[in-house]
Short mmCIF file of C-alpha atoms in Angstrom, two decimals:
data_model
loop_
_atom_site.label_atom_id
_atom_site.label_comp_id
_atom_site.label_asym_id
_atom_site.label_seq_id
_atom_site.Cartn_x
_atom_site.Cartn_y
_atom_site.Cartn_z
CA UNK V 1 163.64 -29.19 85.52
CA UNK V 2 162.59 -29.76 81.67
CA UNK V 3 160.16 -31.15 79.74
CA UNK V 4 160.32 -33.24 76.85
CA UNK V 5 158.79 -32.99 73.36
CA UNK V 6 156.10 -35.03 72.01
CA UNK V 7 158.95 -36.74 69.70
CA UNK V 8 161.41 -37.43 72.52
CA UNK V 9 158.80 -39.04 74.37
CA UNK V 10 157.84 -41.67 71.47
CA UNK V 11 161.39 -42.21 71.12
CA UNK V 12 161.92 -43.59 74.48
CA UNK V 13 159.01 -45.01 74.68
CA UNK V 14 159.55 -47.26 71.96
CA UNK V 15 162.43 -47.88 73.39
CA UNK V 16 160.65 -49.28 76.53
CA UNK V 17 158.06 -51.24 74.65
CA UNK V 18 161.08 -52.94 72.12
CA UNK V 19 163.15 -53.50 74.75
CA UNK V 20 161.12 -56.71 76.59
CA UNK V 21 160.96 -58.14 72.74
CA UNK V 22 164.93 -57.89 72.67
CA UNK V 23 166.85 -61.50 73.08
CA UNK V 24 169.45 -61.42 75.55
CA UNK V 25 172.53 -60.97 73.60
CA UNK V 26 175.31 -58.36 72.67
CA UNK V 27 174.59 -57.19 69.43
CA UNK V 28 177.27 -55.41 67.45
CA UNK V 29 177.48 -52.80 65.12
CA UNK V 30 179.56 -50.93 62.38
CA UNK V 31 177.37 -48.03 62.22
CA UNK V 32 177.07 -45.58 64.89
CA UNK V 33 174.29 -45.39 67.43
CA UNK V 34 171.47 -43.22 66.77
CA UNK V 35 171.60 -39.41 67.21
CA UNK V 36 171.09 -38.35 70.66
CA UNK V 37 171.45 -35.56 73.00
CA UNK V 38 170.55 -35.28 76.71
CA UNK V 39 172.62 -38.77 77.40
CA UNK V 40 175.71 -39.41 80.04
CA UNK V 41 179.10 -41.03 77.88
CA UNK V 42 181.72 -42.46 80.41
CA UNK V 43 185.36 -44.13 79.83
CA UNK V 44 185.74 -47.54 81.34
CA UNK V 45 189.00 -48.92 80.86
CA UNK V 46 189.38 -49.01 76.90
CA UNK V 47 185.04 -49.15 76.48
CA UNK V 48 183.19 -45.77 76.13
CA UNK V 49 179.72 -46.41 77.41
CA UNK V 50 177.09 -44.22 76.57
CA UNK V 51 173.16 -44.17 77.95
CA UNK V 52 170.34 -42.19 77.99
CA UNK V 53 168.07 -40.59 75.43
CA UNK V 54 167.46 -44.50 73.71
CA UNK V 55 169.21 -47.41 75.27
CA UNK V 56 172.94 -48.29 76.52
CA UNK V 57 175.55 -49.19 74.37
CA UNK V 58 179.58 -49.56 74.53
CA UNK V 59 182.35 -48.77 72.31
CA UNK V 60 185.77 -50.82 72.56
CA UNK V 61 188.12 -47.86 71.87
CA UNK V 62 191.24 -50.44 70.95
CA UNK V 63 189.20 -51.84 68.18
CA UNK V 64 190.52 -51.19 64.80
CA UNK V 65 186.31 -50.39 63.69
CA UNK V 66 185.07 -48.92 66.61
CA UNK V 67 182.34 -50.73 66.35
CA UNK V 68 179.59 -50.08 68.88
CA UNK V 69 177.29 -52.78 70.97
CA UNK V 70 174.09 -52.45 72.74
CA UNK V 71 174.13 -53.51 76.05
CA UNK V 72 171.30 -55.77 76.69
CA UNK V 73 172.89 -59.16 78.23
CA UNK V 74 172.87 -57.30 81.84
CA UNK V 75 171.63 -58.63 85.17
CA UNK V 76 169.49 -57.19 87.68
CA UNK V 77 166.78 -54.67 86.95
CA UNK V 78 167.64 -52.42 84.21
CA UNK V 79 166.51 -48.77 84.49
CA UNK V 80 163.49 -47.14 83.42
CA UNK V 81 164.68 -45.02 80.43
CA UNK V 82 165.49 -41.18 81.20
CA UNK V 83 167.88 -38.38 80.13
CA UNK V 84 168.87 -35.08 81.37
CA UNK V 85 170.09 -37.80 84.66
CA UNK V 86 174.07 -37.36 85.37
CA UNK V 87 176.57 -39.95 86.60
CA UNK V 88 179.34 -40.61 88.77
CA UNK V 89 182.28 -42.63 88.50
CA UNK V 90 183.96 -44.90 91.28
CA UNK V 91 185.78 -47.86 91.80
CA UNK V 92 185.09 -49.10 87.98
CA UNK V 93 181.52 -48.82 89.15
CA UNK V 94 179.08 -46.35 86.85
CA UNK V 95 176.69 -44.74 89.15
CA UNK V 96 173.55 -42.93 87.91
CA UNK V 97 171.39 -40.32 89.89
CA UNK V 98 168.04 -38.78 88.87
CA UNK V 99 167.10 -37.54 84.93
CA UNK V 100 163.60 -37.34 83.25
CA UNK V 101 161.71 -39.95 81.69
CA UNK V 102 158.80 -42.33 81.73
CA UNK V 103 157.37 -44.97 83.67
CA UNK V 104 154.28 -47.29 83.67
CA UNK V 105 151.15 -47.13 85.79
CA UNK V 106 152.57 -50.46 87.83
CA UNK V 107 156.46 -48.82 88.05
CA UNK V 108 154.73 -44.91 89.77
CA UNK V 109 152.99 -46.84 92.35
CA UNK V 110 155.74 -48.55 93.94
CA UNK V 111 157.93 -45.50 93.45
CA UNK V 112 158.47 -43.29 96.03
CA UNK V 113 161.24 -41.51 94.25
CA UNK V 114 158.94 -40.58 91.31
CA UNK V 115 157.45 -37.08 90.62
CA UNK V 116 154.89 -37.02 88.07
CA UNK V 117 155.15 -34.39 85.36
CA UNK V 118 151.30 -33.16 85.21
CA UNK V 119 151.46 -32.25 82.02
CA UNK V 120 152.76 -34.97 80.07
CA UNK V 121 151.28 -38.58 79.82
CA UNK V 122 150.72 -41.29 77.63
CA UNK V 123 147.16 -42.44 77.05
CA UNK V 124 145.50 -45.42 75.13
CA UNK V 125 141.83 -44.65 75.19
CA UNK V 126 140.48 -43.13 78.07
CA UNK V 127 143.38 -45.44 80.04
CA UNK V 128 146.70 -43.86 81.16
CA UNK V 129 149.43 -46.07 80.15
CA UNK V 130 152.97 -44.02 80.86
CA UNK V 131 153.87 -41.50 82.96
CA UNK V 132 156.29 -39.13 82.93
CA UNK V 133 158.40 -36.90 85.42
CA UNK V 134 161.45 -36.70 87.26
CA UNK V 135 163.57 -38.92 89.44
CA UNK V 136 165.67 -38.84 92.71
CA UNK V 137 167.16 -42.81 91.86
CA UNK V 138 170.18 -44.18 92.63
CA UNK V 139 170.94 -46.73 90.10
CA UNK V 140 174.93 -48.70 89.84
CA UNK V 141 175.95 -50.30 86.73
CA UNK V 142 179.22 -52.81 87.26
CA UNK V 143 181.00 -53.37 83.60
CA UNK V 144 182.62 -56.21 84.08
CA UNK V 145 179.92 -58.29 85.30
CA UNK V 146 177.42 -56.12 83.47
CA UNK V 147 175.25 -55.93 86.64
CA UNK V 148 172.65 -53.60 87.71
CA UNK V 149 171.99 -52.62 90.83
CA UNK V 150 169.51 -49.98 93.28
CA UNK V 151 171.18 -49.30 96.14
CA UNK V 152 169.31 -48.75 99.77
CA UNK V 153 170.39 -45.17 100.30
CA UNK V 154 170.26 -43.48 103.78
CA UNK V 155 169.48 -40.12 105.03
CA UNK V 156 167.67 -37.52 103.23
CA UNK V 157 167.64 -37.47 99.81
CA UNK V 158 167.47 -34.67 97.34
CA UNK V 159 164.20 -33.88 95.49
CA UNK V 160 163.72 -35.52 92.22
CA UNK V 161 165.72 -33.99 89.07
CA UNK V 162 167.02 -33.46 85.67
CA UNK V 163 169.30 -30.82 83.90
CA UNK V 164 171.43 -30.81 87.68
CA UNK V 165 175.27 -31.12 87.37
CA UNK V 166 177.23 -33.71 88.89
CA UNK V 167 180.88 -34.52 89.92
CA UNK V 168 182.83 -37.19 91.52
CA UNK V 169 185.00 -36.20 94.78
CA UNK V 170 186.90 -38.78 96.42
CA UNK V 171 184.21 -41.37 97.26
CA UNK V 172 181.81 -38.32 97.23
CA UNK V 173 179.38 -37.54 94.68
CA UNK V 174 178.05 -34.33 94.51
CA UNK V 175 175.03 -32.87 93.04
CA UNK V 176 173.75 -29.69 92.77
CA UNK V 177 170.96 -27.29 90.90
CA UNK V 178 168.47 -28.91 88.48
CA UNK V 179 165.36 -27.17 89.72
CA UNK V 180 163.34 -24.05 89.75
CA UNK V 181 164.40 -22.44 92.85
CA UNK V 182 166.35 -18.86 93.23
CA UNK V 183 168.98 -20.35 95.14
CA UNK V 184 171.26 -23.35 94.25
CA UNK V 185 171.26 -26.31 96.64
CA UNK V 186 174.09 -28.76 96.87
CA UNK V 187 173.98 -32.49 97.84
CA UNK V 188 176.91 -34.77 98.65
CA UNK V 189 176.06 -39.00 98.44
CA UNK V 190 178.64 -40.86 100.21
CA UNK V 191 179.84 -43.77 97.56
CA UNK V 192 180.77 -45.70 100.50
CA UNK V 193 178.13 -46.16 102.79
CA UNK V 194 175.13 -44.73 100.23
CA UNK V 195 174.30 -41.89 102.87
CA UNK V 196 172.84 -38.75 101.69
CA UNK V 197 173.81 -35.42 103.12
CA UNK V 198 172.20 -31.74 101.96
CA UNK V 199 174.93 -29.10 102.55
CA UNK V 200 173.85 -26.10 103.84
CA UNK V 201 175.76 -22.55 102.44
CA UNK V 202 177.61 -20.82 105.37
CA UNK V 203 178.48 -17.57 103.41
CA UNK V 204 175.68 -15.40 102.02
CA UNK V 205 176.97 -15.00 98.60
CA UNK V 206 176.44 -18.29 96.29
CA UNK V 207 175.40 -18.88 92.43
CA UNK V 208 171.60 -18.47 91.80
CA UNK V 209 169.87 -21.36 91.06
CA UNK V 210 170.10 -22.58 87.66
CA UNK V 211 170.07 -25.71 85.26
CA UNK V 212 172.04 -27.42 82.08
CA UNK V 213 175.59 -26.43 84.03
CA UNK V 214 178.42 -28.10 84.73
CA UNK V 215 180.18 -28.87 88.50
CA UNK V 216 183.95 -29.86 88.20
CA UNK V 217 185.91 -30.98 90.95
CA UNK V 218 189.34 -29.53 90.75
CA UNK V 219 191.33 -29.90 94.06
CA UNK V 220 190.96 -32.66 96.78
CA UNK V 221 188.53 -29.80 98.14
CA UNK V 222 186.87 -27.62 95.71
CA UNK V 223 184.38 -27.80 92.91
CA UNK V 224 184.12 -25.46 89.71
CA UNK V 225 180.78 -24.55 88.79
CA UNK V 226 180.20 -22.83 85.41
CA UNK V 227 177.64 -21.25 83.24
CA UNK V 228 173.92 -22.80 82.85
CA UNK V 229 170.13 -21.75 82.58
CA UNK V 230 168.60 -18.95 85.38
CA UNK V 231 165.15 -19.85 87.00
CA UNK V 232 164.29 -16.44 84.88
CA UNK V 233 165.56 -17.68 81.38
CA UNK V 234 168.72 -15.93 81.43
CA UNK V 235 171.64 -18.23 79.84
CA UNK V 236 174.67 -17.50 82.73
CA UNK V 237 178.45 -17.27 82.41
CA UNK V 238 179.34 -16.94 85.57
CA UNK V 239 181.80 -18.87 87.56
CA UNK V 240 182.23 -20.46 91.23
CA UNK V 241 184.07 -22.14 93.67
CA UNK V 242 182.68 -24.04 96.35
CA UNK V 243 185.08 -25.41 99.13
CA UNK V 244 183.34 -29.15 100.66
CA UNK V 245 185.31 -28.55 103.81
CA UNK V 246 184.49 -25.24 104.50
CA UNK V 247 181.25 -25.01 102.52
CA UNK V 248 181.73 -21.58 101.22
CA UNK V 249 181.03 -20.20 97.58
CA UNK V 250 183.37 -17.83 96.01
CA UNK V 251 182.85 -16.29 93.19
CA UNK V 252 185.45 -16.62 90.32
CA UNK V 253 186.97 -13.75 88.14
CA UNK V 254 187.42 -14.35 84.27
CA UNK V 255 187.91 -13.63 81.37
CA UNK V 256 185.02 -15.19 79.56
CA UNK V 257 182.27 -13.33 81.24
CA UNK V 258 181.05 -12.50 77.67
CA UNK V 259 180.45 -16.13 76.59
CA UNK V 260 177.41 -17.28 78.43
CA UNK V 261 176.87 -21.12 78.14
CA UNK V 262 174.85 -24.02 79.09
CA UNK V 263 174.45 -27.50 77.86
CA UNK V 264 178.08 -27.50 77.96
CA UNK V 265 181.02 -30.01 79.00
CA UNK V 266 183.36 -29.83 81.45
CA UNK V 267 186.56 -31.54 82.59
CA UNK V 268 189.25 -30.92 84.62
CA UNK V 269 192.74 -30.82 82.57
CA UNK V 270 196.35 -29.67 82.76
CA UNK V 271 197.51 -27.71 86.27
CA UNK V 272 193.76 -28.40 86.97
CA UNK V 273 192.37 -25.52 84.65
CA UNK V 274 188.90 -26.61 83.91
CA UNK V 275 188.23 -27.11 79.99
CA UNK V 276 184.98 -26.26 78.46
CA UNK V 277 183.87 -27.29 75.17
CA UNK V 278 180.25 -26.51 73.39
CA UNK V 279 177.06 -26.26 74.67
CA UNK V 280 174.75 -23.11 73.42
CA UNK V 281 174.36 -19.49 73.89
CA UNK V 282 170.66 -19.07 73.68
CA UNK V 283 167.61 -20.91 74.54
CA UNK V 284 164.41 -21.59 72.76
CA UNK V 285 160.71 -22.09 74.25
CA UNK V 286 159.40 -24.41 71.72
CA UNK V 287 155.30 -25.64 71.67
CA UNK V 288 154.04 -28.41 70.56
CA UNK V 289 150.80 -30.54 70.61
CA UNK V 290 151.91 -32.56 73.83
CA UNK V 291 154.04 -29.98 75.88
CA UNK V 292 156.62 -27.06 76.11
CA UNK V 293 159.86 -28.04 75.13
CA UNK V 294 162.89 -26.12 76.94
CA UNK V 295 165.88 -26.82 74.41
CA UNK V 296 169.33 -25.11 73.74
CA UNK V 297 169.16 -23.55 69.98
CA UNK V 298 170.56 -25.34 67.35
CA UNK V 299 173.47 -22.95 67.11
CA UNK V 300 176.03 -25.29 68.46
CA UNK V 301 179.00 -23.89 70.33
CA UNK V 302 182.56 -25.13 68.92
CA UNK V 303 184.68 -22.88 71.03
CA UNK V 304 186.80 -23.81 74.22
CA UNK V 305 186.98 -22.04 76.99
CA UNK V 306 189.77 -22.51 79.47
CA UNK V 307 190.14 -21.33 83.24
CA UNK V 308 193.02 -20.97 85.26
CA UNK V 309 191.61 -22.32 88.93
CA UNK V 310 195.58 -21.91 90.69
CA UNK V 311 199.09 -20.17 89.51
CA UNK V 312 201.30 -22.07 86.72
CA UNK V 313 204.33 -23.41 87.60
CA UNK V 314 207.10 -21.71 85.88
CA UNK V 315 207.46 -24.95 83.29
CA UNK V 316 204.33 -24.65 82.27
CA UNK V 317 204.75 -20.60 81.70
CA UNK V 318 207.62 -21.25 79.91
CA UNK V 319 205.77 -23.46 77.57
CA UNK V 320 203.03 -21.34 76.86
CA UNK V 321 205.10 -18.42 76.49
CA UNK V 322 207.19 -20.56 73.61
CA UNK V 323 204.06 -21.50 72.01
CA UNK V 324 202.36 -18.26 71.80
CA UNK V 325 205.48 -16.62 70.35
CA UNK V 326 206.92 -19.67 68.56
CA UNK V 327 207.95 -17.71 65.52
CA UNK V 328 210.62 -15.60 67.61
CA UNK V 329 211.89 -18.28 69.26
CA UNK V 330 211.36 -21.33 66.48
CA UNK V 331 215.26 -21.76 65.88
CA UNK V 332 215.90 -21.99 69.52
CA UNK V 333 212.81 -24.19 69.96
CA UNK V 334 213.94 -26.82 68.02
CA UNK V 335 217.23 -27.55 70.14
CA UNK V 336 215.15 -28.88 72.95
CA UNK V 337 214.79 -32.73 73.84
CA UNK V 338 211.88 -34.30 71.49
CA UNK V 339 209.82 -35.05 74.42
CA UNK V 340 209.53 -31.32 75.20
CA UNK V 341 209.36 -30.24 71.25
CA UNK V 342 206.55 -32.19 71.52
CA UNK V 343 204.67 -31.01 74.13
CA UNK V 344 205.49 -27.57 72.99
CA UNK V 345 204.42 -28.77 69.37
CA UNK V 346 200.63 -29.22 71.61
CA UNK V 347 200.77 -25.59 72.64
CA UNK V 348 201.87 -23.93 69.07
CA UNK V 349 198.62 -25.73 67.70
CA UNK V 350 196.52 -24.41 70.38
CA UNK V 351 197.28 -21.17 70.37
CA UNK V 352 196.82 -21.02 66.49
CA UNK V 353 193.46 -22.44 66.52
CA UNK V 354 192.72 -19.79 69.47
CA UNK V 355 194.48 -16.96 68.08
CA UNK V 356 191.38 -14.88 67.83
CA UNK V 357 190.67 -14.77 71.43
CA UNK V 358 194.44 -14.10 72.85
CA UNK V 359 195.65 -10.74 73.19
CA UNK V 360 198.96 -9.55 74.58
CA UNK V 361 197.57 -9.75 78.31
CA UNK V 362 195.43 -13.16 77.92
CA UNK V 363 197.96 -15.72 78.69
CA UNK V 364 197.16 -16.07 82.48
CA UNK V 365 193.40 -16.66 81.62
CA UNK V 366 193.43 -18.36 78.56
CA UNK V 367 196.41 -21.17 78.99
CA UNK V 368 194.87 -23.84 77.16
CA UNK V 369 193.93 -27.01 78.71
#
């Protein structure tokens, strides 16, 4: 779990407090949204939706401007603010699961899904008026009708949550890590019937538990985990698989096992090789007069890091092989159909803007997404 800062906290506070002054309406803008980390962006169609950290607000990516609207003309019971949450997409429908953030006296007592953070609290006089702490919600957002909704979920759910990873199987989401334990659980909601189902490990070797990762789902059975904070403070870069079918963890060889990460991205690309992009190396413990703030360093990671989760076929070898050693081959290159030039055109420019980390026996790790 983490903690906000004093700072963060006003921030979405205010945001709670302007929000019932708001009129009802879809407000555009030319300038960009405010600065914000800790937030969950999803692709809709042609709109790029982004929440969390502030308030939620859509971009239409056809738009010549790109010019960004808050979402406020929405029915049913919008959220209580939060980040650190994650979301799943299904069926055009955006749905949201746990995060940290703050609530009022009135919103923690008919909450049983609410875990107060002890530590952090907001106080007018001698009279508490927020609270804040972590969630185990389920919350569905429909974009065309810009709806919310809470569904009734059944079985057991898992304990409230921020900083977990989350990924999107079939109509399965999955969830796992996000709290100070040694071992990582993992926790499947069916999108279907909104039943809730802990899955227990049936090998004894599996990741340590761990926040600010990523889970990836890669095959019709198997996730990628990646990376991500130890309960001791260590930032990890290891790697797993986890099968759903026969719930076993395996852990994954590679070749970046000297690029720890977390507060990373993940998706799933090419020959379903699993692309990450930024995140940080290190991690801070940062005071301040209302609480400790856990926060990735400011030293922002540009790199990518690629991994090969099953063998290439032999077009996509070929490529790579032509765009790694395009200046042998460059007058033979450029008799092939344009639709291939181009796509081999994709894999010259990656390789040059990751020449540093290829070597002569990196081209089965490092294939680009």
């Amino acid at each position: 779990m983490s903690i906000l800062s004093g700072a963060e906290q006003q921030q979405l506070s205010a945001s709670v407090m302007g929000s019932i002054e708001e009129p009802a309406v879809v407000t555009a803008q030319r300038s960009p949204v405010s600065p914000r980390s800790d937030h969950i962006s999803f692709l809709e169609g042609h709109n790029l939706y982004v929440w969390g950290g502030c308030q939620m607000y859509c971009v239409d990516l056809l738009g010549v401007e790109y010019s960004w609207k808050k979402v406020t003309d929405t029915v049913g019971g919008t959220p209580s603010p939060r980040v650190r949450h994650s979301c799943w997409v299904y069926k055009n429908r955006l749905i949201y699961f746990g995060g940290y953030g703050c609530k009022t006296v009135r919103e923690v007592n008919n909450s049983k899904s609410f875990m107060v953070d002890e530590t952090s609290r907001v106080t007018i006089g001698s009279d508490i008026f927020q609270f804040w702490g972590w969630n185990n919600e389920v919350h569905m957002f429909e974009p065309v009708t810009a709806t919310w909704t809470e569904p009734q979920t059944q079985g057991q759910p898992p304990e409230p949550r921020s900083s977990h990873a989350s990924t999107t199987l079939g109509h399965k989401g999955y969830i796992c890590g996000g709290l100070e334990m040694q071992m990582i659980d993992i926790h499947c909601l069916d999108l279907v019937t909104w039943t809730w189902t802990q899955i227990e490990h049936q090998t004894t070797s599996f990741p340590w538990g761990r926040t600010l990762h990523t889970l990836t789902a890669i095959s019709d059975d198997t996730l990628f985990l990646f990376g991500g904070l130890s309960t001791s403070g260590d930032v990890l870069s290891d790697g797993w698989e986890f099968n759903t079918k026969t719930r076993d963890w395996r852990e994954k060889d590679h070749a970046h096992k000297d690029k720890p990460r977390l507060w990373h991205s993940a998706d799933k690309g090419r020959d379903s090789d699993v692309v990450i992009f930024g995140g940080s190396q290190t991690y801070l413990f940062v005071m301040d007069s209302v609480a400790v703030l856990r926060s990735p360093s400011q030293n922002h990671c540009a790199d990518v890091l690629v991994f090969q989760t099953q063998p290439y076929s032999l077009s996509r070898l070929c490529e790579d092989c032509i765009g790694k050693h395009i200046f042998s081959v460059q007058e033979q290159a450029s008799w092939l159909p344009a639709k291939l030039q181009k796509t081999i055109g994709k894999r010259i420019s990656y390789f040059r803007a990751n020449a540093q980390n290829i070597d002569a026996g990196s081209l089965v790790h490092k294939g680009g997404p």
